[in-house]
Short mmCIF file of C-alpha atoms in Angstrom, two decimals:
data_model
loop_
_atom_site.label_atom_id
_atom_site.label_comp_id
_atom_site.label_asym_id
_atom_site.label_seq_id
_atom_site.Cartn_x
_atom_site.Cartn_y
_atom_site.Cartn_z
CA MET A 1 -61.94 12.69 10.91
CA LYS A 2 -59.50 13.50 13.69
CA PRO A 3 -56.38 11.34 14.01
CA SER A 4 -56.12 9.36 17.18
CA VAL A 5 -53.62 10.08 19.90
CA PHE A 6 -51.59 7.01 18.87
CA GLU A 7 -51.42 8.21 15.25
CA ARG A 8 -50.25 11.66 16.36
CA HIS A 9 -47.56 10.13 18.56
CA MET A 10 -46.54 7.83 15.69
CA GLN A 11 -46.31 10.79 13.28
CA ALA A 12 -44.29 12.79 15.79
CA GLY A 13 -41.96 9.82 16.33
CA ILE A 14 -41.49 9.38 12.57
CA GLN A 15 -40.78 13.11 12.18
CA VAL A 16 -38.21 13.03 14.98
CA LEU A 17 -36.60 9.97 13.39
CA LEU A 18 -36.47 11.68 9.97
CA VAL A 19 -34.95 14.84 11.46
CA ALA A 20 -32.40 12.75 13.34
CA LEU A 21 -31.48 10.89 10.12
CA ILE A 22 -31.14 14.17 8.21
CA ILE A 23 -28.89 15.60 10.93
CA TRP A 24 -26.79 12.41 10.96
CA ALA A 25 -26.46 12.46 7.16
CA GLY A 26 -25.42 16.12 7.27
CA THR A 27 -22.72 15.52 9.86
CA GLU A 28 -21.43 12.52 7.89
CA LEU A 29 -21.25 14.65 4.75
CA VAL A 30 -19.29 17.29 6.63
CA LYS A 31 -16.88 14.63 7.91
CA LEU A 32 -16.44 13.23 4.40
CA GLY A 33 -15.75 16.72 3.09
CA GLN A 34 -13.10 17.27 5.75
CA GLN A 35 -11.49 13.92 5.01
CA SER A 36 -11.41 14.64 1.29
CA VAL A 37 -9.70 17.98 1.97
CA VAL A 38 -7.11 16.24 4.14
CA LEU A 39 -6.51 13.59 1.45
CA GLU A 40 -6.24 16.25 -1.24
CA GLU A 41 -3.65 18.12 0.83
CA ARG A 42 -1.67 14.91 1.35
CA LEU A 43 -1.74 14.19 -2.38
CA THR A 44 -0.52 17.69 -3.12
CA THR A 45 2.30 17.31 -0.60
CA GLN A 46 3.28 13.92 -2.02
CA GLY A 47 3.25 15.35 -5.53
CA LEU A 48 5.64 18.09 -4.44
CA MET A 49 7.88 15.54 -2.73
CA LEU A 50 7.86 13.39 -5.87
CA ASN A 51 8.92 16.36 -7.98
CA GLU A 52 11.73 17.12 -5.52
CA LEU A 53 12.91 13.50 -5.67
CA ARG A 54 12.87 13.58 -9.47
CA GLN A 55 14.97 16.74 -9.40
CA GLU A 56 17.44 15.11 -7.01
CA LEU A 57 17.70 12.08 -9.27
CA ARG A 58 18.43 14.34 -12.23
CA GLU A 59 21.14 16.09 -10.23
CA TRP A 60 22.62 12.74 -9.16
CA GLY A 61 22.65 11.65 -12.79
CA ASP A 62 24.84 14.66 -13.54
CA THR A 63 27.06 14.11 -10.50
CA TYR A 64 27.72 10.38 -10.55
CA TYR A 65 29.45 8.35 -13.22
CA ARG A 66 27.08 5.88 -14.85
CA THR A 67 28.11 2.29 -15.43
CA THR A 68 27.17 2.44 -19.10
CA ASP A 69 29.32 5.56 -19.59
CA ALA A 70 32.23 3.93 -17.79
CA ARG A 71 31.91 0.76 -19.89
CA ARG A 72 31.81 2.78 -23.13
CA GLU A 73 34.90 4.81 -22.23
CA LEU A 74 36.75 1.71 -21.05
CA ASP A 75 35.97 -0.03 -24.34
CA GLU A 76 37.26 3.00 -26.25
CA ARG A 77 40.52 3.04 -24.29
CA GLU A 78 40.99 -0.70 -24.68
CA GLY A 79 40.48 -0.24 -28.42
CA ARG A 80 43.13 2.47 -28.52
CA ILE A 81 45.54 0.30 -26.54
CA ASP A 82 44.94 -2.62 -28.92
CA ASN A 83 45.53 -0.29 -31.87
CA LEU A 84 48.80 0.99 -30.36
CA ASN A 85 49.93 -2.57 -29.57
CA SER A 86 49.33 -3.62 -33.15
CA ARG A 87 51.25 -0.61 -34.44
CA VAL A 88 54.17 -1.32 -32.10
CA SER A 89 54.16 -4.98 -33.18
CA ALA A 90 54.16 -3.92 -36.81
CA LEU A 91 57.14 -1.61 -36.22
CA GLU A 92 59.04 -4.30 -34.32
CA THR A 93 58.57 -6.83 -37.13
CA ARG A 94 59.97 -4.38 -39.70
CA GLN A 95 63.25 -4.09 -37.88
#
């Protein structure tokens, strides 16, 4: 049995629609691939920048005087001063 003219036109229309959908899906996949490459490059760049910032922070830690270090040294000096004051007081009371 021969398909009717309407059926042939319907089949041709469906085939055109399927080809159009396949082409659209292919172009979308290409766009997604390009976007993923761009995002990957940005992540790589940000990773490098993060490593540089970490290195700078390490260098700053060596350059600048930390509050905890200053407090520790100040406490040590105050302890020495207190020790010297007590020794001087002890010597003064002996005389």
